[in-house]
Coordinates of C-alpha atoms (C1' of nucleotides) in Angstrom, one line a residue:
Chain P
X1 CA -7.7 12.9 20.0
X2 CA -7.7 11.4 23.5
X3 CA -5.8 8.4 24.8
X4 CA -8.5 6.0 23.5
X5 CA -8.2 7.5 20.0
X6 CA -4.5 7.1 20.1
X7 CA -4.9 3.5 21.2
X8 CA -7.3 2.8 18.3
X9 CA -4.9 4.3 15.9
X10 CA -2.1 2.2 17.2
X11 CA -4.2 -1.0 17.0
X12 CA -5.3 -0.3 13.5
X13 CA -1.8 0.6 12.5
X14 CA -0.7 -2.8 13.5
X15 CA -3.7 -4.7 12.2
X16 CA -6.0 -2.8 10.0
X17 CA -8.5 -5.6 9.7
X18 CA -9.5 -5.8 13.4
X19 CA -13.2 -5.9 13.8
X20 CA -14.9 -3.0 15.6
X21 CA -16.1 -5.6 18.2
X22 CA -12.4 -6.6 18.8
X23 CA -11.3 -3.0 19.0
X24 CA -14.1 -2.3 21.4
X25 CA -12.8 -5.1 23.7
X26 CA -9.3 -3.8 23.5
X27 CA -10.2 -0.3 24.5
X28 CA -13.1 -1.0 26.9
X29 CA -15.9 0.7 25.0
X30 CA -18.9 -0.6 23.1
X31 CA -18.7 -1.5 19.4
X32 CA -20.9 1.5 18.3
X33 CA -18.7 3.9 20.3
X34 CA -15.6 2.6 18.6
X35 CA -17.3 2.7 15.2
X36 CA -18.1 6.3 15.7
X37 CA -14.6 7.2 16.9
X38 CA -12.9 5.5 14.0
X39 CA -15.3 7.2 11.6
X40 CA -14.3 10.5 13.0
X41 CA -10.6 9.6 12.8
X42 CA -11.1 8.8 9.1
X43 CA -13.1 11.9 8.2
X44 CA -10.7 14.2 10.1
X45 CA -7.8 12.8 8.1
X46 CA -6.0 11.1 11.0
X47 CA -6.6 7.8 9.3
X48 CA -6.0 8.2 5.6
X49 CA -6.8 4.6 4.6
X50 CA -6.0 1.0 5.1
X51 CA -3.4 -0.9 3.1
X52 CA -2.4 -4.5 2.8
X53 CA 1.3 -4.7 3.3
X54 CA 2.5 -6.8 0.4
X55 CA 5.9 -8.4 -0.1
X56 CA 7.2 -6.5 -3.2
X57 CA 9.2 -9.4 -4.3
X58 CA 6.2 -11.6 -4.5
X59 CA 4.4 -9.2 -7.0
X60 CA 7.4 -8.8 -9.2
X61 CA 8.9 -5.6 -7.7
X62 CA 12.1 -7.0 -6.4
X63 CA 14.3 -4.0 -7.0
X64 CA 14.1 -1.0 -4.6
X65 CA 16.0 2.2 -5.1
X66 CA 16.2 5.7 -3.7
X67 CA 16.7 8.5 -6.1
X68 CA 17.7 12.0 -5.3
X69 CA 16.6 14.6 -7.9
X70 CA 18.3 17.9 -8.5
X71 CA 16.0 20.5 -10.0
X72 CA 16.9 22.9 -12.7
X73 CA 17.0 26.4 -11.2
X74 CA 14.5 27.7 -13.7
X75 CA 11.8 25.2 -12.8
X76 CA 8.8 25.3 -10.5
X77 CA 8.9 22.5 -8.0
X78 CA 5.1 22.0 -8.3
X79 CA 5.4 21.4 -12.0
X80 CA 8.1 18.8 -11.5
X81 CA 6.2 17.2 -8.8
X82 CA 3.2 16.8 -11.1
X83 CA 5.4 15.1 -13.7
X84 CA 6.9 12.8 -11.1
X85 CA 3.5 11.7 -10.0
X86 CA 2.8 10.4 -13.5
X87 CA 5.5 7.7 -12.9
X88 CA 3.9 4.7 -11.1
X89 CA 7.3 3.3 -10.2
X90 CA 7.7 6.1 -7.7
X91 CA 6.3 4.8 -4.4
X92 CA 7.1 7.8 -2.2
X93 CA 8.2 11.4 -3.0
X94 CA 9.7 13.7 -0.4
X95 CA 10.5 17.3 -0.9
X96 CA 13.8 17.8 0.7
X97 CA 16.1 20.4 2.2
X98 CA 19.4 20.4 0.3
X99 CA 20.7 20.3 -3.2
X100 CA 18.5 17.4 -4.2
X101 CA 15.0 18.9 -4.1
X102 CA 13.2 15.5 -4.3
X103 CA 14.0 12.2 -2.9
X104 CA 12.1 9.3 -4.5
X105 CA 11.7 5.8 -3.3
X106 CA 11.2 3.6 -6.4
X107 CA 10.1 0.0 -6.9
X108 CA 10.7 -1.9 -10.2
X109 CA 11.0 -5.5 -11.3
X110 CA 14.5 -5.5 -12.8
X111 CA 17.7 -3.5 -13.0
X112 CA 16.9 -3.0 -16.6
X113 CA 13.6 -1.3 -15.7
X114 CA 15.5 0.8 -13.2
X115 CA 17.8 1.9 -15.9
X116 CA 14.9 2.9 -18.1
X117 CA 13.3 4.8 -15.2
X118 CA 16.5 6.7 -14.5
X119 CA 16.9 7.7 -18.2
X120 CA 13.3 8.8 -18.2
X121 CA 13.8 10.9 -15.1
X122 CA 16.8 12.6 -16.5
X123 CA 14.9 13.5 -19.6
X124 CA 12.0 14.9 -17.6
X125 CA 11.8 18.7 -18.0
X126 CA 13.0 20.4 -14.9
X127 CA 15.4 17.6 -13.8
X128 CA 19.0 18.7 -13.8
X129 CA 20.5 15.5 -12.5
X130 CA 19.7 12.4 -10.4
X131 CA 21.6 10.2 -8.0
X132 CA 20.5 6.7 -7.4
X133 CA 21.2 4.4 -4.5
X134 CA 20.2 0.8 -4.8
X135 CA 18.7 -1.0 -1.8
X136 CA 20.2 -4.5 -1.6
X137 CA 17.6 -5.5 0.9
X138 CA 14.9 -3.9 3.0
X139 CA 15.7 -4.8 6.6
X140 CA 12.2 -3.5 7.6
X141 CA 9.8 -1.0 6.2
X142 CA 7.0 1.1 7.5
X143 CA 7.4 -0.3 11.0
X144 CA 4.5 1.1 13.1
X145 CA 6.1 3.1 15.9
X146 CA 4.6 2.8 19.4
X147 CA 2.7 6.0 19.8
X148 CA 3.6 8.1 22.9
X149 CA 0.7 9.8 24.7
X150 CA 0.8 13.6 24.2
X151 CA 2.0 14.0 27.8
X152 CA 5.3 12.2 27.2
Chain Z
X1 CA -0.5 -16.4 -8.0
X2 CA -2.8 -16.1 -10.9
X3 CA -4.5 -13.0 -12.2
X4 CA -7.3 -13.2 -9.6
X5 CA -4.8 -13.4 -6.8
X6 CA -3.1 -10.4 -8.2
X7 CA -6.3 -8.5 -8.4
X8 CA -7.1 -9.4 -4.8
X9 CA -3.7 -8.1 -3.7
X10 CA -4.3 -4.9 -5.6
X11 CA -7.7 -4.4 -4.1
X12 CA -6.5 -5.0 -0.5
X13 CA -3.5 -2.8 -1.1
X14 CA -5.8 0.0 -1.9
X15 CA -8.3 -0.7 0.8
X16 CA -7.4 -3.4 3.3
X17 CA -10.8 -3.3 5.1
X18 CA -12.8 -4.5 2.1
X19 CA -15.1 -7.4 3.2
X20 CA -14.6 -10.8 1.7
X21 CA -18.1 -10.5 0.2
X22 CA -17.1 -7.3 -1.5
X23 CA -13.8 -8.7 -2.8
X24 CA -15.8 -11.7 -4.1
X25 CA -18.1 -9.4 -6.1
X26 CA -15.1 -7.6 -7.5
X27 CA -13.3 -10.7 -8.8
X28 CA -16.4 -12.7 -9.6
X29 CA -15.9 -15.6 -7.2
X30 CA -17.8 -16.7 -4.1
X31 CA -16.9 -15.3 -0.7
X32 CA -15.5 -18.6 0.6
X33 CA -13.3 -18.9 -2.4
X34 CA -11.9 -15.5 -1.8
X35 CA -11.5 -16.2 1.8
X36 CA -9.4 -19.2 1.1
X37 CA -7.3 -17.4 -1.5
X38 CA -6.6 -14.5 0.8
X39 CA -5.7 -16.9 3.6
X40 CA -3.2 -18.6 1.3
X41 CA -1.7 -15.2 0.3
X42 CA -1.3 -14.4 3.9
X43 CA 0.3 -17.7 5.0
X44 CA 2.6 -17.8 1.9
X45 CA 3.9 -14.4 2.9
X46 CA 2.6 -12.4 -0.1
X47 CA 0.4 -10.4 2.2
X48 CA 2.5 -9.6 5.3
X49 CA -0.2 -7.7 7.2
X50 CA -2.7 -4.9 7.1
X51 CA -1.9 -1.4 8.3
X52 CA -3.9 1.7 8.8
X53 CA -2.3 4.6 7.0
X54 CA -2.0 7.3 9.6
X55 CA -1.2 11.0 9.1
X56 CA 2.1 11.3 11.0
X57 CA 1.5 14.9 11.8
X58 CA -1.7 14.0 13.5
X59 CA 0.0 11.7 15.9
X60 CA 2.8 14.0 16.8
X61 CA 5.4 12.8 14.3
X62 CA 5.7 15.9 12.2
X63 CA 9.4 15.6 11.3
X64 CA 10.6 13.1 8.7
X65 CA 14.2 12.6 7.9
X66 CA 16.4 10.2 5.9
X67 CA 19.7 9.3 7.4
X68 CA 22.5 7.6 5.6
X69 CA 24.8 5.5 7.9
X70 CA 28.4 4.8 7.2
X71 CA 29.6 1.7 8.9
X72 CA 33.0 1.2 10.6
X73 CA 35.0 -1.2 8.5
X74 CA 35.5 -3.5 11.5
X75 CA 31.9 -4.1 12.3
X76 CA 29.4 -6.7 11.3
X77 CA 26.4 -5.3 9.4
X78 CA 24.1 -7.7 11.2
X79 CA 25.2 -6.4 14.6
X80 CA 24.6 -2.9 13.6
X81 CA 21.3 -3.7 12.2
X82 CA 20.2 -5.3 15.4
X83 CA 21.2 -2.1 17.3
X84 CA 19.3 0.1 14.8
X85 CA 16.2 -2.0 15.3
X86 CA 16.1 -1.0 18.9
X87 CA 15.4 2.6 17.9
X88 CA 11.7 3.0 17.5
X89 CA 12.1 6.3 15.6
X90 CA 13.5 4.3 12.6
X91 CA 10.5 3.5 10.4
X92 CA 12.4 1.8 7.6
X93 CA 15.9 0.5 7.2
X94 CA 17.5 -0.4 3.9
X95 CA 20.8 -2.1 3.4
X96 CA 22.3 -0.1 0.5
X97 CA 25.0 -0.5 -2.1
X98 CA 27.5 2.4 -1.7
X99 CA 29.5 4.0 1.0
X100 CA 26.5 4.4 3.3
X101 CA 25.6 0.9 4.3
X102 CA 22.2 1.7 5.7
X103 CA 19.6 4.2 4.8
X104 CA 17.1 4.9 7.4
X105 CA 13.8 6.7 7.2
X106 CA 13.1 8.3 10.5
X107 CA 10.0 9.9 12.1
X108 CA 10.1 12.2 15.2
X109 CA 8.1 14.9 16.7
X110 CA 10.5 17.8 16.8
X111 CA 13.8 18.9 15.4
X112 CA 15.2 18.6 18.9
X113 CA 14.3 15.0 19.0
X114 CA 15.9 14.5 15.6
X115 CA 19.1 16.0 17.0
X116 CA 19.1 13.7 19.9
X117 CA 18.5 10.7 17.6
X118 CA 21.4 11.7 15.4
X119 CA 23.7 12.0 18.4
X120 CA 22.6 8.7 19.6
X121 CA 23.2 7.1 16.2
X122 CA 26.7 8.5 16.0
X123 CA 27.5 7.1 19.3
X124 CA 26.2 3.7 18.4
X125 CA 29.0 1.1 18.1
X126 CA 29.8 0.4 14.5
X127 CA 28.6 3.7 13.2
X128 CA 31.4 5.7 11.6
X129 CA 29.3 8.6 10.4
X130 CA 25.8 9.7 9.4
X131 CA 24.4 12.1 6.9
X132 CA 20.9 13.4 7.4
X133 CA 18.5 14.9 5.0
X134 CA 15.3 16.5 6.2
X135 CA 12.0 16.0 4.4
X136 CA 10.2 19.3 4.3
X137 CA 7.1 17.6 3.2
X138 CA 6.0 14.2 2.0
X139 CA 4.3 14.7 -1.4
X140 CA 3.1 11.1 -1.2
X141 CA 4.1 8.0 0.5
X142 CA 3.6 4.3 0.0
X143 CA 1.5 4.9 -3.0
X144 CA 0.1 1.5 -4.2
X145 CA 1.5 0.9 -7.6
X146 CA -0.9 -0.7 -10.1
X147 CA 0.3 -4.3 -10.5
X148 CA 1.1 -5.5 -13.9
X149 CA 0.1 -9.0 -14.8
X150 CA 3.2 -11.3 -15.1
X151 CA 2.7 -11.4 -18.9
X152 CA 3.3 -7.6 -19.3
Chain X
dG1 C1' -12.3 -45.5 -17.7
dG2 C1' -11.6 -44.6 -13.0
dC3 C1' -9.3 -42.1 -9.4
dG4 C1' -7.6 -38.2 -6.6
dG5 C1' -6.7 -33.6 -5.7
dA6 C1' -7.4 -28.6 -6.2
dG7 C1' -10.5 -25.3 -6.2
dG8 C1' -14.9 -24.0 -6.7
dT9 C1' -20.3 -23.3 -5.2
dC10 C1' -24.2 -23.6 -2.0
dG11 C1' -26.6 -23.4 2.4
dA12 C1' -26.6 -22.8 7.3
dT13 C1' -25.3 -20.5 11.5
dG14 C1' -23.3 -17.5 14.7
dG15 C1' -20.9 -13.1 15.1
dC16 C1' -20.4 -8.4 13.5
dA17 C1' -21.7 -3.8 11.6
dT18 C1' -24.7 -0.5 12.1
dC19 C1' -29.0 2.1 13.1
dC20 C1' -31.8 4.0 16.7
dA21 C1' -33.7 5.4 21.1
dC22 C1' -32.3 6.4 25.4
dG23 C1' -29.5 8.0 29.5
dG24 C1' -25.5 10.0 32.1
dC25 C1' -22.2 13.7 32.7
dC26 C1' -20.1 18.1 32.1
dT27 C1' -20.7 22.9 31.4
dG28 C1' -22.6 27.4 31.1
dT29 C1' -26.4 30.2 32.8
dA30 C1' -30.2 32.2 35.5
Chain B
dT1 C1' -28.8 25.3 43.2
dA2 C1' -31.6 24.1 39.5
dC3 C1' -31.8 23.5 34.8
dA4 C1' -31.1 23.0 29.7
dG5 C1' -28.2 21.5 26.0
dG6 C1' -24.6 19.0 23.8
dC7 C1' -21.4 15.2 23.8
dC8 C1' -20.6 10.8 24.3
dG9 C1' -21.7 6.7 25.7
dT10 C1' -24.9 2.1 26.2
dG11 C1' -28.2 -1.5 24.9
dG12 C1' -31.2 -3.8 21.7
dA13 C1' -32.6 -5.0 17.0
dT14 C1' -31.8 -6.2 12.3
dG15 C1' -29.6 -7.5 8.2
dC16 C1' -25.1 -8.6 6.3
dC17 C1' -20.8 -11.0 6.7
dA18 C1' -17.4 -14.7 8.0
dT19 C1' -16.8 -19.1 8.1
dC20 C1' -17.7 -24.1 8.2
dG21 C1' -19.1 -28.4 6.1
dA22 C1' -21.0 -31.0 2.3
dC23 C1' -20.9 -31.6 -2.3
dC24 C1' -19.7 -30.7 -7.2
dT25 C1' -16.6 -30.2 -11.4
dC26 C1' -12.7 -30.1 -13.9
dC27 C1' -8.2 -32.0 -15.1
dG28 C1' -4.1 -34.7 -15.1
dC29 C1' -2.6 -39.3 -14.3
dC30 C1' -2.5 -44.1 -13.8

DNA sequence: GGCGGAGGTCGATGGCATCCACGGCCTGTA
DNA sequence: TACAGGCCGTGGATGCCATCGACCTCCGCC
């Protein structure tokens, strides 16, 4: 992970469809060199994949919510996590410090669907309670942060 | 937005670097046809961009937190939003229903940096108070949800 | 029936991805 | 110092891909 790798990561983070030739021009190396570097970044797990950033509204997922989940004290967090993973509506799942063990970001089409999801969550074994906040709008999401060189 | 468009979106959501030729094979069209469809999806805003999914840990952003922000009653939400946008640490910003007007997902390198960020936030004009939850780990993030056809 | 547009296929061409052989530099060692 | 080996790069070759233009086909509408 030197400065060039960091620059490649930053470029791909902003536009994942850049060609290797273009990346090469940006960082001042040849295309094969960039190809190999990116391959290593992928296989070492620095780059986990490439995703199109899609407007959720446009694909029928206009409702975003954040749900805090309080675990029952008798349950194993791993078991609960496995159950949560079954629910495709859950886009992200964080294990948190605090009373609410999990914080979920959730995407559904309608408030009615959200209601059904909340009911389902509360019925899930290991869930003591949930607390839902509705996002009225996403001002921005997953904004790629400028990466600071390690010496900063 | 027909079923083929939806399939293209789903494919690109999972792997944004698929070639048009490969996409064409997957959906049973020719490459130029797919090229045109994807172009329209981009210019109509359905596809907002393409992002490499990077392990935050690997680029020195090992600390993730969620911060709820309570606005001062005298402030304009848009003004505050503009100020928040200046802070590169804020990865996502949702305008929420509830006491906390904004919910921020934040990514920093160390707990010390998080502390500085919280102090800065509390000093920001328009911010009445903040409430921070620390993510001990991200179980998963931005998982692409299988898209249901509109008739489902 | 004839027309026009949307959206598709096909074929050609230039650029890109990717493989391979080669070379320079840094480093540890005699 | 001289040298050997590994790492990382370059340059050239080759086949695939992106992309353009010409044409075709279907469908709704006059």
